Amino acid sequence: MFLPDGRVAVFGSDPHFADKADFCPGHFEQRVEVYTPPYLFHGARPALTRGGRPEAERGEEVTFDSADAARITRIWLMRPGSATHVTDFDQRSIALDVIRHSGRSLTVRIPGDPSLVPSGWYMTIATDGRGTPSQALWLHIRQRGGRRTVSGLRWR
């Protein structure tokens, strides 16, 4: 599972059976491992911030601020993991092209297709030309014209 700081967590197993005949009960792996990929050691990581509310509508242009805007090549939306029974049916990675650089800001467009970008929370990650990721920002994507609610608050 991809973590907001760029590391990867691996845990659990399929404990049902330990043999090919599916006869002997298996052992559930209880260790948790956190892997730090080499891309986190490329040097300075890009930084990404977003003023205002942490949400956007599908089809909307979204602007992020960054002192590293000139070296950021792509923004990614990463749906958080929710694995069950060894499978994660919902995690997805959506690459967003930067459509506008402007000094210390960059703008992307959230795809409008709900089958590609279902409503919900996403980690928003910037990568530079070497593939070095930023820390993730949380962004709530909602349908166009939907109610604006985040953590029980409502914007009008």
Coordinates of C-alpha atoms in Angstrom, one line a residue:
M1 CA 0.0 0.0 0.0
F2 CA 1.4 3.4 -1.0
L3 CA 1.8 5.7 2.0
P4 CA 1.5 9.6 2.0
D5 CA 5.2 10.0 2.6
G6 CA 6.2 7.9 -0.5
R7 CA 7.1 4.7 1.3
V8 CA 5.3 1.4 0.7
A9 CA 3.7 -0.8 3.4
V10 CA 3.4 -4.6 3.0
F11 CA 1.4 -6.6 5.5
G12 CA -0.8 -9.7 5.9
S13 CA -1.2 -12.8 3.9
D14 CA -3.7 -15.4 2.7
P15 CA -3.9 -17.8 5.7
H16 CA -6.5 -20.2 4.4
F17 CA -4.4 -23.1 3.3
A18 CA -0.7 -24.0 3.4
D19 CA -0.6 -26.8 0.8
K20 CA -1.6 -27.2 -2.8
A21 CA -4.4 -29.5 -2.0
D22 CA -6.0 -26.8 0.2
F23 CA -6.2 -29.2 3.1
C24 CA -3.7 -28.0 5.8
P25 CA -4.6 -24.7 7.5
G26 CA -2.3 -21.9 6.8
H27 CA -0.5 -19.4 9.1
F28 CA -1.5 -15.7 9.0
E29 CA 1.6 -13.5 8.4
Q30 CA 1.5 -10.9 11.2
R31 CA 4.6 -8.9 10.3
V32 CA 4.3 -5.4 8.8
E33 CA 7.1 -4.2 6.5
V34 CA 7.6 -0.6 5.3
Y35 CA 9.8 -0.3 2.3
T36 CA 11.6 2.9 1.5
P37 CA 12.1 3.0 -2.3
P38 CA 15.3 4.4 -3.9
Y39 CA 13.4 7.4 -5.4
L40 CA 13.2 8.9 -1.9
F41 CA 17.0 9.2 -1.8
H42 CA 17.3 11.3 -5.0
G43 CA 17.9 14.5 -3.0
A44 CA 15.5 17.3 -2.3
R45 CA 11.8 16.3 -2.8
P46 CA 9.4 18.7 -4.5
A47 CA 7.0 20.4 -2.1
L48 CA 3.3 21.0 -2.9
T49 CA 0.7 23.1 -1.1
R50 CA -2.9 24.2 -1.8
G51 CA -4.6 27.1 -0.2
G52 CA -8.2 27.1 0.6
R53 CA -10.5 24.1 1.1
P54 CA -9.1 20.7 0.4
E55 CA -11.6 19.7 -2.3
A56 CA -12.3 20.0 -6.0
E57 CA -14.9 19.0 -8.5
R58 CA -14.5 16.5 -11.3
G59 CA -13.7 18.5 -14.5
E60 CA -12.3 21.5 -12.5
E61 CA -9.0 23.1 -12.9
V62 CA -7.0 23.0 -9.6
T63 CA -4.0 25.2 -8.8
F64 CA -1.3 24.2 -6.4
D65 CA 1.5 26.3 -5.0
S66 CA 5.1 25.2 -4.9
A67 CA 8.6 26.7 -4.7
D68 CA 9.5 23.8 -6.9
A69 CA 6.9 24.5 -9.6
A70 CA 9.5 24.8 -12.4
R71 CA 10.8 21.3 -11.8
I72 CA 7.5 19.5 -11.2
T73 CA 6.5 17.6 -14.3
R74 CA 3.3 15.7 -13.2
I75 CA 0.7 15.6 -10.5
W76 CA -0.8 12.3 -9.5
L77 CA -4.1 11.5 -7.8
M78 CA -3.7 8.3 -5.7
R79 CA -6.8 6.7 -4.2
P80 CA -5.9 5.4 -0.7
G81 CA -5.7 1.7 -0.3
S82 CA -8.5 -0.4 1.2
A83 CA -7.4 -4.0 0.8
T84 CA -9.6 -6.9 1.8
H85 CA -9.1 -10.6 1.0
V86 CA -5.7 -9.9 -0.6
T87 CA -7.2 -7.6 -3.2
D88 CA -7.6 -3.8 -3.4
F89 CA -10.5 -3.1 -5.7
D90 CA -10.4 0.7 -5.3
Q91 CA -6.8 1.9 -5.3
R92 CA -5.9 3.7 -8.5
S93 CA -3.2 6.1 -9.7
I94 CA -4.3 8.9 -12.1
A95 CA -1.7 11.0 -13.8
L96 CA -2.6 14.6 -14.4
D97 CA -0.7 16.7 -16.9
V98 CA 0.4 20.1 -15.7
I99 CA -1.6 22.4 -18.0
R100 CA -0.1 25.7 -16.8
H101 CA 3.1 26.8 -14.9
S102 CA 3.0 30.3 -13.5
G103 CA 5.9 31.3 -11.3
R104 CA 5.4 29.4 -8.1
S105 CA 2.2 27.7 -9.0
L106 CA 0.9 25.0 -11.4
T107 CA -2.5 24.1 -12.6
V108 CA -4.0 20.7 -13.5
R109 CA -7.5 19.6 -14.6
I110 CA -9.3 16.8 -12.7
P111 CA -10.8 14.4 -15.2
G112 CA -14.6 14.6 -15.5
D113 CA -15.3 10.9 -15.9
P114 CA -16.7 9.5 -12.7
S115 CA -15.6 5.9 -13.7
L116 CA -12.0 7.2 -13.7
V117 CA -12.2 9.5 -10.7
P118 CA -14.9 8.3 -8.3
S119 CA -15.9 10.8 -5.6
G120 CA -13.8 10.6 -2.4
W121 CA -10.4 11.3 -0.9
Y122 CA -7.2 11.2 -2.9
M123 CA -3.5 11.7 -2.1
T124 CA -2.2 14.4 -4.4
I125 CA 1.5 13.9 -5.2
A126 CA 3.8 16.0 -7.4
T127 CA 6.8 14.3 -9.2
D128 CA 9.8 16.0 -10.7
G129 CA 11.7 14.9 -13.8
R130 CA 13.6 12.2 -11.9
G131 CA 10.4 10.7 -10.5
T132 CA 11.0 12.0 -7.0
P133 CA 7.6 12.4 -5.2
S134 CA 6.4 15.1 -2.9
Q135 CA 4.7 14.4 0.4
A136 CA 1.0 13.8 -0.4
L137 CA -1.7 16.3 0.1
W138 CA -5.2 15.1 0.8
L139 CA -7.8 16.3 -1.7
H140 CA -11.5 15.5 -1.7
I141 CA -12.9 15.0 -5.2
R142 CA -16.7 15.4 -5.6
Q143 CA -19.2 15.5 -8.4
R144 CA -19.7 18.7 -10.2
G145 CA -22.5 20.7 -8.4
G146 CA -22.5 18.4 -5.4
R147 CA -22.7 19.6 -1.8
R148 CA -19.5 21.0 -0.4
T149 CA -18.8 19.0 2.7
V150 CA -15.5 18.1 4.3
S151 CA -15.3 16.6 7.8
G152 CA -18.8 17.6 8.7
L153 CA -18.4 21.2 7.5
R154 CA -20.5 22.7 4.8
W155 CA -19.4 25.6 2.5
R156 CA -22.0 27.7 0.7

